[in-house]
Short mmCIF file of C-alpha atoms and ligand atoms in Angstrom, two decimals:
data_model
loop_
_atom_site.label_atom_id
_atom_site.label_comp_id
_atom_site.label_asym_id
_atom_site.label_seq_id
_atom_site.Cartn_x
_atom_site.Cartn_y
_atom_site.Cartn_z
CA MET A 1 15.97 11.55 -14.48
CA ALA A 2 13.25 11.40 -13.26
CA ASN A 3 12.61 9.28 -9.33
CA VAL A 4 8.89 7.98 -9.22
CA ALA A 5 6.76 8.07 -6.34
CA VAL A 6 4.26 5.02 -6.92
CA ILE A 7 0.87 5.00 -4.63
CA GLY A 8 -2.14 3.32 -4.96
CA ALA A 9 -4.99 5.52 -5.54
CA GLN A 10 -7.87 3.46 -3.52
CA TRP A 11 -8.04 0.88 -0.92
CA GLY A 12 -5.21 -0.76 -1.79
CA ASP A 13 -4.78 -3.49 -4.01
CA GLU A 14 -4.95 -1.96 -6.84
CA GLY A 15 -2.63 -4.25 -8.76
CA LYS A 16 0.60 -2.67 -7.61
CA GLY A 17 2.99 -5.15 -7.63
CA LYS A 18 2.82 -5.75 -11.69
CA VAL A 19 3.31 -2.14 -12.04
CA VAL A 20 6.02 -1.48 -9.77
CA ASP A 21 8.07 -4.63 -10.50
CA TRP A 22 7.50 -3.11 -13.79
CA LEU A 23 8.76 0.22 -12.56
CA ALA A 24 11.63 -1.26 -10.41
CA SER A 25 13.18 -3.54 -13.46
CA ARG A 26 13.61 0.61 -14.36
CA ALA A 27 15.73 2.05 -11.09
CA ASP A 28 18.25 1.27 -9.08
CA ILE A 29 17.00 1.71 -5.59
CA VAL A 30 13.56 0.74 -4.85
CA VAL A 31 12.81 2.51 -1.28
CA ARG A 32 9.46 0.96 0.57
CA PHE A 33 8.76 4.14 2.92
CA GLN A 34 5.73 3.87 5.09
CA GLY A 35 3.49 0.45 6.36
CA GLY A 36 4.85 -2.31 7.55
CA HIS A 37 4.24 -5.90 7.04
CA ASN A 38 0.80 -5.57 6.45
CA ALA A 39 1.28 -4.52 3.12
CA GLY A 40 1.36 -7.38 0.28
CA HIS A 41 2.84 -7.88 -3.46
CA THR A 42 1.96 -10.56 -5.31
CA LEU A 43 5.09 -10.18 -8.36
CA VAL A 44 4.83 -12.76 -10.84
CA VAL A 45 8.53 -13.47 -12.77
CA GLY A 46 9.11 -15.68 -15.03
CA ASP A 47 7.82 -19.21 -13.31
CA GLN A 48 8.39 -18.40 -9.97
CA THR A 49 5.62 -16.10 -8.24
CA TYR A 50 7.09 -14.39 -5.07
CA LYS A 51 4.24 -12.49 -2.30
CA LEU A 52 5.86 -9.31 -0.48
CA SER A 53 4.89 -8.04 2.83
CA LEU A 54 8.01 -5.69 3.63
CA LEU A 55 10.72 -5.71 1.52
CA PRO A 56 11.07 -3.61 -1.44
CA SER A 57 9.87 -5.27 -4.41
CA GLY A 58 13.07 -4.12 -6.39
CA LEU A 59 14.84 -6.66 -4.33
CA VAL A 60 13.70 -9.29 -6.73
CA ARG A 61 15.70 -7.77 -9.71
CA GLY A 62 18.79 -7.38 -8.10
CA LYS A 63 18.40 -4.00 -7.38
CA LEU A 64 18.78 -2.01 -3.57
CA GLY A 65 16.49 -2.39 -1.62
CA ILE A 66 15.08 0.08 0.99
CA ILE A 67 13.37 -0.12 4.39
CA GLY A 68 12.91 3.20 5.53
CA ASN A 69 11.99 5.18 8.96
CA GLY A 70 8.33 5.54 7.70
CA VAL A 71 8.04 1.94 7.67
CA VAL A 72 6.77 0.22 10.77
CA ILE A 73 8.94 -3.48 11.17
CA ASP A 74 8.53 -6.71 12.81
CA PRO A 75 12.10 -8.17 12.51
CA GLU A 76 10.34 -11.76 12.98
CA ALA A 77 8.86 -11.01 10.46
CA LEU A 78 11.17 -9.37 7.91
CA LEU A 79 13.51 -11.90 8.67
CA ALA A 80 10.69 -14.49 7.92
CA GLU A 81 10.11 -13.22 4.37
CA ILE A 82 14.35 -12.59 4.19
CA ALA A 83 14.18 -16.11 4.55
CA ARG A 84 11.59 -16.96 2.10
CA LEU A 85 13.26 -15.30 -0.43
CA GLU A 86 16.22 -16.78 -0.28
CA SER A 87 14.02 -20.11 -0.61
CA GLN A 88 13.41 -18.85 -3.36
CA GLY A 89 17.17 -18.71 -5.15
CA VAL A 90 16.99 -14.68 -4.31
CA ARG A 91 19.72 -13.56 -2.04
CA VAL A 92 19.41 -10.72 0.09
CA PRO A 93 22.79 -9.64 1.46
CA PRO A 94 23.45 -6.42 3.77
CA GLU A 95 24.68 -4.85 0.04
CA ARG A 96 21.00 -5.31 -0.55
CA LEU A 97 18.66 -4.22 1.42
CA ARG A 98 19.51 -1.64 4.24
CA ILE A 99 17.44 -1.11 6.31
CA ALA A 100 16.38 2.99 8.19
CA GLU A 101 18.19 3.52 11.72
CA ASN A 102 16.20 5.09 13.15
CA ALA A 103 12.96 3.09 12.08
CA ALA A 104 10.24 2.06 14.77
CA LEU A 105 10.01 -1.69 15.09
CA ILE A 106 7.01 -3.59 15.77
CA LEU A 107 6.84 -6.02 18.29
CA PRO A 108 4.95 -9.32 20.76
CA MET A 109 2.65 -7.10 22.25
CA HIS A 110 1.74 -4.87 19.04
CA PRO A 111 -0.68 -7.33 17.43
CA ALA A 112 -1.42 -9.12 20.15
CA ILE A 113 -2.63 -5.47 21.78
CA ASP A 114 -4.18 -5.27 18.15
CA ARG A 115 -5.90 -8.04 18.30
CA ALA A 116 -7.43 -7.07 21.46
CA ARG A 117 -8.91 -4.15 20.28
CA GLU A 118 -10.89 -5.09 17.27
CA ALA A 119 -11.67 -7.91 19.23
CA ALA A 120 -13.75 -5.34 21.64
CA ARG A 121 -14.73 -3.16 19.33
CA GLY A 122 -17.36 -5.99 17.93
CA ALA A 123 -19.36 -5.00 14.54
CA LEU A 124 -17.31 -2.16 14.86
CA SER A 125 -14.22 -3.11 14.28
CA ILE A 126 -11.75 -1.61 11.36
CA GLY A 127 -10.65 -4.87 9.44
CA THR A 128 -6.87 -4.93 10.23
CA THR A 129 -4.72 -6.24 9.26
CA GLY A 130 -4.05 -7.53 13.45
CA ARG A 131 -0.46 -7.21 12.86
CA GLY A 132 0.00 -4.48 14.73
CA ILE A 133 0.72 -2.23 12.16
CA GLY A 134 -1.49 0.56 14.38
CA PRO A 135 -0.08 0.35 17.62
CA ALA A 136 3.36 0.47 16.76
CA TYR A 137 2.29 3.83 15.33
CA GLU A 138 0.88 4.57 18.52
CA ASP A 139 4.11 3.67 19.85
CA LYS A 140 6.11 5.92 17.60
CA ALA A 141 4.09 9.32 17.93
CA ALA A 142 4.02 8.09 22.10
CA ARG A 143 7.86 8.54 21.87
CA ARG A 144 7.36 5.27 23.78
CA ALA A 145 8.79 3.35 20.41
CA ILE A 146 11.68 1.14 20.34
CA ARG A 147 14.12 1.53 17.24
CA VAL A 148 16.30 -0.57 14.76
CA ALA A 149 19.69 1.32 16.07
CA ASP A 150 18.34 0.37 19.84
CA LEU A 151 18.82 -2.81 19.40
CA ALA A 152 22.27 -2.42 19.38
CA GLU A 153 22.78 -0.68 23.22
CA PRO A 154 21.02 -3.67 25.28
CA GLU A 155 20.96 -1.27 28.95
CA THR A 156 18.62 1.34 25.98
CA LEU A 157 16.15 -1.32 24.66
CA SER A 158 15.64 -3.49 29.03
CA LEU A 159 14.78 0.73 29.96
CA LYS A 160 12.96 1.39 26.98
CA LEU A 161 11.07 -2.30 27.61
CA ASP A 162 9.80 -1.52 30.95
CA GLU A 163 8.01 1.72 30.12
CA LEU A 164 7.03 0.04 26.93
CA LEU A 165 5.42 -3.51 29.37
CA ARG A 166 4.18 -0.94 31.89
CA HIS A 167 1.92 0.31 29.50
CA HIS A 168 1.04 -2.34 26.99
CA ASN A 169 0.63 -5.21 29.97
CA THR A 170 -1.30 -2.91 31.50
CA LEU A 171 -3.40 -2.59 28.02
CA LEU A 172 -3.48 -6.41 27.81
CA ALA A 173 -4.82 -7.27 31.65
CA GLY A 174 -7.43 -5.01 30.74
CA PHE A 175 -9.05 -6.71 27.33
CA GLY A 176 -7.97 -10.32 29.89
CA GLN A 177 -5.48 -11.27 27.80
CA PRO A 178 -1.26 -12.45 28.60
CA THR A 179 0.63 -9.67 29.78
CA PHE A 180 4.60 -10.82 27.68
CA GLU A 181 7.75 -11.15 30.57
CA LYS A 182 10.00 -8.94 29.98
CA GLU A 183 13.18 -11.55 30.44
CA ALA A 184 10.98 -13.28 27.44
CA VAL A 185 11.08 -10.61 25.26
CA LEU A 186 14.68 -9.13 25.98
CA ALA A 187 16.15 -12.12 24.87
CA GLY A 188 14.24 -12.87 21.76
CA LEU A 189 15.37 -8.96 20.50
CA LEU A 190 19.36 -9.43 20.94
CA ALA A 191 19.26 -12.43 19.39
CA LEU A 192 17.44 -11.61 15.95
CA ALA A 193 19.58 -8.17 17.29
CA PRO A 194 22.50 -8.47 14.86
CA ARG A 195 20.80 -10.31 11.38
CA ILE A 196 18.95 -7.10 12.08
CA LEU A 197 21.76 -4.51 12.59
CA ALA A 198 23.78 -5.90 9.48
CA TYR A 199 21.26 -4.41 7.58
CA ALA A 200 20.91 -0.81 9.40
CA GLU A 201 22.56 2.16 8.39
CA PRO A 202 22.06 6.48 8.08
CA VAL A 203 19.60 5.74 4.92
CA TRP A 204 19.34 9.51 3.96
CA GLN A 205 22.67 9.76 3.74
CA ARG A 206 22.66 6.29 1.11
CA LEU A 207 20.38 8.07 -0.80
CA ASP A 208 21.20 12.00 -1.18
CA GLU A 209 24.49 10.12 -2.53
CA ALA A 210 21.87 8.52 -4.81
CA ARG A 211 20.23 11.58 -5.98
CA ARG A 212 23.40 13.69 -6.56
CA SER A 213 24.75 11.12 -8.76
CA GLY A 214 21.48 10.62 -10.92
CA ARG A 215 20.13 7.45 -10.15
CA ARG A 216 17.39 6.28 -9.94
CA ILE A 217 15.05 6.22 -7.05
CA LEU A 218 11.07 4.25 -7.32
CA PHE A 219 9.88 4.86 -4.05
CA GLU A 220 6.85 1.61 -3.04
CA GLY A 221 3.62 2.73 -1.13
CA ALA A 222 1.90 0.66 0.60
CA GLN A 223 -1.73 0.55 0.98
CA ALA A 224 -3.24 3.74 -0.89
CA VAL A 225 -5.12 7.08 -0.70
CA MET A 226 -8.75 6.26 0.10
CA LEU A 227 -5.95 4.20 4.04
CA ASP A 228 -4.13 7.10 5.21
CA VAL A 229 -4.87 8.15 8.60
CA ASP A 230 -5.72 12.16 7.60
CA HIS A 231 -6.71 11.70 4.06
CA GLY A 232 -9.30 7.54 4.16
CA THR A 233 -12.39 6.94 5.37
CA TYR A 234 -10.99 7.67 8.70
CA PRO A 235 -11.18 5.39 11.42
CA TYR A 236 -11.61 3.21 9.05
CA VAL A 237 -7.74 3.83 7.21
CA THR A 238 -4.37 2.10 8.31
CA SER A 239 -2.49 4.61 10.81
CA SER A 240 0.11 6.27 8.46
CA ASN A 241 -0.27 8.49 5.97
CA THR A 242 0.59 6.73 2.42
CA VAL A 243 0.09 10.25 0.41
CA ALA A 244 3.45 10.79 -2.09
CA ALA A 245 4.86 13.57 0.85
CA MET A 246 5.55 10.20 2.90
CA ALA A 247 8.10 9.13 0.75
CA ALA A 248 10.33 12.45 1.89
CA ALA A 249 9.51 12.35 5.38
CA GLY A 250 9.74 8.32 5.39
CA SER A 251 12.78 7.93 4.02
CA GLY A 252 15.18 11.74 4.47
CA ILE A 253 14.73 12.77 1.84
CA GLY A 254 13.39 16.77 0.34
CA PRO A 255 10.06 16.86 -1.47
CA ALA A 256 12.19 18.03 -4.75
CA ALA A 257 13.13 14.76 -4.88
CA ILE A 258 10.02 12.98 -4.99
CA GLY A 259 9.54 12.75 -8.54
CA THR A 260 6.92 11.74 -10.55
CA VAL A 261 3.81 11.03 -8.72
CA LEU A 262 1.61 7.90 -9.70
CA GLY A 263 -0.94 6.61 -8.55
CA ILE A 264 -2.38 3.43 -9.60
CA ALA A 265 -6.44 2.80 -9.11
CA LYS A 266 -8.52 -0.14 -10.64
CA ALA A 267 -10.12 -0.09 -13.32
CA TYR A 268 -13.20 -1.38 -10.46
CA CYS A 269 -13.30 -0.39 -7.17
CA THR A 270 -12.69 -3.34 -3.91
CA ARG A 271 -11.41 -2.34 -0.36
CA VAL A 272 -10.44 -4.92 2.06
CA GLY A 273 -11.43 -4.10 5.60
CA ALA A 274 -14.95 -2.42 7.15
CA GLY A 275 -16.27 1.36 6.41
CA PRO A 276 -17.88 2.67 3.93
CA PHE A 277 -17.46 1.92 0.75
CA PRO A 278 -20.08 4.82 -1.82
CA SER A 279 -20.38 2.10 -4.98
CA GLU A 280 -20.23 -0.96 -3.66
CA LEU A 281 -21.78 -3.67 -5.03
CA THR A 282 -23.37 -6.41 -3.64
CA ASP A 283 -25.39 -7.99 -6.39
CA SER A 284 -24.52 -10.14 -9.07
CA ILE A 285 -21.63 -8.20 -10.85
CA GLY A 286 -20.20 -7.54 -7.27
CA THR A 287 -20.08 -10.92 -6.86
CA MET A 288 -18.16 -11.45 -10.84
CA LEU A 289 -15.86 -8.57 -10.31
CA GLY A 290 -14.46 -10.63 -7.05
CA ASP A 291 -14.72 -13.57 -9.45
CA ARG A 292 -12.97 -12.67 -12.51
CA GLY A 293 -10.42 -10.22 -10.58
CA ASN A 294 -10.37 -12.38 -8.67
CA GLU A 295 -9.67 -10.69 -5.50
CA PHE A 296 -8.58 -12.01 -2.59
CA GLY A 297 -5.99 -10.54 0.02
CA THR A 298 -2.97 -11.05 -0.30
CA VAL A 299 -2.32 -10.74 3.02
CA THR A 300 -5.46 -11.09 4.91
CA GLY A 301 -7.01 -13.78 2.06
CA ARG A 302 -10.16 -12.40 2.70
CA ARG A 303 -12.89 -11.69 0.14
CA ARG A 304 -12.62 -8.00 -1.28
CA ARG A 305 -15.22 -6.32 -0.89
CA CYS A 306 -15.89 -5.02 -5.45
CA GLY A 307 -18.37 -1.81 -7.45
CA TRP A 308 -18.10 0.17 -9.51
CA PHE A 309 -14.87 3.18 -10.69
CA ASP A 310 -14.68 5.48 -8.35
CA ALA A 311 -13.55 8.91 -9.77
CA VAL A 312 -14.89 10.86 -7.27
CA LEU A 313 -12.78 9.16 -4.58
CA VAL A 314 -9.99 8.93 -6.75
CA ARG A 315 -9.97 12.88 -8.07
CA GLN A 316 -10.19 13.40 -4.41
CA ALA A 317 -6.88 11.02 -4.14
CA VAL A 318 -5.37 12.71 -7.46
CA LYS A 319 -5.44 15.83 -5.31
CA VAL A 320 -4.46 15.31 -2.03
CA ALA A 321 -2.10 13.29 -3.00
CA GLY A 322 -0.51 15.23 -5.97
CA ILE A 323 -1.21 12.51 -8.49
CA GLN A 324 0.48 13.50 -11.54
CA GLY A 325 -0.91 10.19 -13.86
CA LEU A 326 -2.98 7.18 -13.12
CA ALA A 327 -1.44 2.83 -14.45
CA LEU A 328 -5.79 2.02 -14.18
CA THR A 329 -5.69 -1.28 -13.92
CA LYS A 330 -7.49 -5.09 -14.58
CA LEU A 331 -9.73 -3.43 -17.46
CA ASP A 332 -10.35 -6.19 -19.04
CA VAL A 333 -11.86 -8.12 -15.98
CA LEU A 334 -15.19 -5.93 -17.21
CA ASP A 335 -15.25 -7.55 -20.56
CA GLY A 336 -18.33 -8.40 -22.22
CA LEU A 337 -20.62 -5.77 -19.14
CA SER A 338 -23.04 -4.59 -21.60
CA GLU A 339 -22.95 -1.54 -18.80
CA LEU A 340 -20.32 -0.12 -16.75
CA ARG A 341 -21.23 2.70 -14.29
CA ILE A 342 -18.53 5.15 -12.88
CA CYS A 343 -19.89 7.26 -8.85
CA VAL A 344 -19.47 10.75 -10.61
CA ALA A 345 -20.80 12.86 -7.46
CA TYR A 346 -22.42 11.65 -3.95
CA ARG A 347 -26.32 11.70 -2.99
CA ILE A 348 -26.12 13.17 0.98
CA GLY A 349 -29.26 13.80 2.67
CA ALA A 350 -30.80 16.25 0.60
CA ASP A 351 -27.59 17.67 -0.82
CA GLU A 352 -25.59 16.64 -3.78
CA CYS A 353 -21.63 16.26 -3.49
CA ARG A 354 -18.79 15.86 -5.10
CA TYR A 355 -15.53 15.01 -2.72
CA LEU A 356 -16.90 12.66 0.63
CA PRO A 357 -16.89 14.40 3.88
CA ALA A 358 -14.49 13.70 6.62
CA ALA A 359 -17.66 13.54 8.79
CA PRO A 360 -18.60 9.72 9.57
CA GLY A 361 -21.99 10.13 9.49
CA ALA A 362 -21.96 11.67 5.75
CA GLN A 363 -19.79 8.86 4.96
CA ALA A 364 -21.74 5.85 5.83
CA THR A 365 -24.96 7.79 4.03
CA ALA A 366 -23.63 8.86 0.96
CA ARG A 367 -24.92 7.00 -2.29
CA PRO A 368 -23.29 6.93 -5.61
CA ILE A 369 -24.95 9.20 -8.46
CA TYR A 370 -24.12 7.19 -11.66
CA GLU A 371 -23.04 8.17 -14.93
CA SER A 372 -23.77 5.06 -18.15
CA LEU A 373 -21.54 4.48 -20.35
CA GLU A 374 -21.47 1.04 -22.71
CA GLY A 375 -19.47 -1.78 -22.18
CA TRP A 376 -17.90 -3.82 -24.89
CA ASN A 377 -18.54 -6.59 -26.45
CA GLY A 378 -14.79 -7.82 -27.70
CA SER A 379 -11.98 -8.34 -25.42
CA THR A 380 -9.12 -5.98 -23.10
CA ARG A 381 -6.98 -9.00 -22.01
CA GLY A 382 -3.57 -8.71 -23.12
CA ALA A 383 -3.72 -5.59 -24.94
CA ARG A 384 -0.37 -3.62 -26.02
CA SER A 385 -1.05 -0.27 -27.94
CA TRP A 386 -5.04 1.54 -28.29
CA ALA A 387 -5.35 -0.06 -31.07
CA ASP A 388 -6.33 -3.58 -29.64
CA LEU A 389 -8.67 -2.50 -27.28
CA PRO A 390 -12.54 -1.71 -28.50
CA ALA A 391 -13.88 1.92 -28.92
CA SER A 392 -16.29 1.98 -25.46
CA ALA A 393 -13.21 1.14 -24.24
CA VAL A 394 -11.41 3.78 -25.01
CA LYS A 395 -14.29 5.81 -24.37
CA TYR A 396 -14.67 4.23 -20.13
CA VAL A 397 -10.52 5.58 -20.34
CA ARG A 398 -11.18 9.12 -21.67
CA ARG A 399 -14.02 9.61 -19.12
CA ILE A 400 -12.51 8.46 -16.06
CA GLU A 401 -8.77 10.88 -17.55
CA GLU A 402 -12.32 13.28 -17.61
CA LEU A 403 -13.79 13.18 -14.23
CA VAL A 404 -10.57 12.66 -12.09
CA GLU A 405 -8.62 15.29 -13.80
CA ALA A 406 -5.48 13.52 -13.97
CA PRO A 407 -4.03 11.54 -17.43
CA VAL A 408 -3.78 8.12 -17.79
CA THR A 409 -0.91 7.46 -18.71
CA LEU A 410 -0.53 3.59 -18.34
CA LEU A 411 -2.91 1.02 -18.47
CA SER A 412 -2.16 -2.71 -18.04
CA THR A 413 -4.73 -5.44 -19.64
CA SER A 414 -4.01 -8.29 -17.95
CA PRO A 415 -1.50 -9.53 -15.09
CA GLU A 416 1.83 -10.53 -17.38
CA ARG A 417 3.43 -7.19 -16.73
CA ASP A 418 4.59 -6.85 -21.15
CA ASP A 419 0.29 -7.18 -21.40
CA THR A 420 0.81 -3.09 -19.99
CA ILE A 421 0.14 -0.30 -22.84
CA LEU A 422 2.48 2.77 -22.17
CA VAL A 423 1.64 6.37 -22.64
CA ARG A 424 4.20 8.03 -21.25
CA ASP A 425 7.43 7.06 -18.70
CA PRO A 426 6.88 7.91 -15.17
CA PHE A 427 11.00 8.08 -15.16
CA GLU A 428 11.07 10.96 -17.66
CA GLY A 429 8.79 13.02 -15.12
P1 LIG N 1 -3.63 -2.70 9.47
O1 LIG N 1 -2.71 -1.69 8.36
O2 LIG N 1 -3.28 -3.27 10.07
O3 LIG N 1 -4.37 -1.68 10.43
O4 LIG N 1 -4.88 -2.07 8.38
C1 LIG N 1 -5.92 -1.08 9.05
C2 LIG N 1 -6.98 -0.74 7.30
O5 LIG N 1 -6.01 -1.00 6.22
C3 LIG N 1 -7.66 -2.29 7.44
O6 LIG N 1 -9.24 -2.27 6.80
C4 LIG N 1 -7.25 -3.36 6.31
O7 LIG N 1 -7.89 -4.07 6.28
C5 LIG N 1 -6.25 -1.89 5.48
N1 LIG N 1 -4.92 -2.32 4.99
C6 LIG N 1 -4.07 -2.84 5.38
N2 LIG N 1 -2.79 -3.31 4.81
C7 LIG N 1 -3.77 -3.18 3.25
C8 LIG N 1 -3.00 -3.88 2.46
O8 LIG N 1 -2.05 -3.10 1.75
N3 LIG N 1 -3.94 -3.84 1.18
C9 LIG N 1 -5.04 -2.54 1.58
N4 LIG N 1 -6.20 -3.19 2.42
C10 LIG N 1 -4.77 -2.74 3.99
#
């Protein structure tokens, strides 16, 4: 039985919540392996709506959740999210949630630096979530991060805080921002340490046992390939690797254990935050997609930018992340449009380009070359089989498969969990 890694294939917010929830219901363990509480999933189960940021989705379904070492953890945000879930009747005892002891922490100076830097960038700001994700990953790479296990050693914590504050207070002062007092930060950390440590362990051991005993593991990605720090539209990206390979390094398991890589893509395209978006629509069709698709960020509440499906980018995501099957979501948002467009190449200066180059100038000036397809009159909403779909909708999906060079293995036709056309079960490999 294969494991499954599920990742976004565009710029995030592809409707992962529903697909991950469905997959989680079939898994034994759900693992987060990168990102932090910048992510946002909305899960609708019965008459309850759960908003998750840091916790693996499977918790709501009673599955074991694991937060891997590749995640940056804001301990206060984590405890607040646990409290929120518990107030909705979902218990999160340590038997249900395990946290990698070697995961790096997000501390109060990280969001402060994140926001100060964004403000200083002015018109060139990245549009981060302001949650300190980037600064926390920087500290990890700079070898000064405070990690979960450090919470058990007050002396280590004190020494590390000295170094951390020397660095961050210097920066904050330079930005004209208030600095942090060591004693207050230390006292705050020591106060929450026992509650965090109750969840901590070497999760790699548990994952190894799970793998050997044939339990199904779902690796739940956050953000998406075009926000990957290496493969995305740098510098307008998040600060972690979002590709499926990160599931191995970010949880402490070998690459062969990742199993099937499922990419999630919307039937059109959206992006929050700044950065290149060649197929963006700033006209009434873009507004219509945003309204119909309810395109507002779960975490930020910001309106998402909308555009036509960009097959060049999704194909690139398929290649760099090793996506074996696509889950296509929100097809119903396109219902009733007389013409649909798919971006099949870019015009960059005098050249036609079939991939997005890395140079920022090229990314900013890439103009979409579209293929036009006939829309459909009927509704795809709630369809549960190919036979329920208008012929033009089937053609649209088939054309996407050809262009991105990956099969659509799952098609979601409404927010309802059962309104899904399953072509192949990803857990079957
Ligand atoms: P950061 O991850 O907060 O540093 O933000 C960097 C970029 O990633 C910004 O453009 C954010 O809008 C974007 N981003 C971060 N998390 C998500 C997400 O879960 N969905 C969509 N975009 C995200």
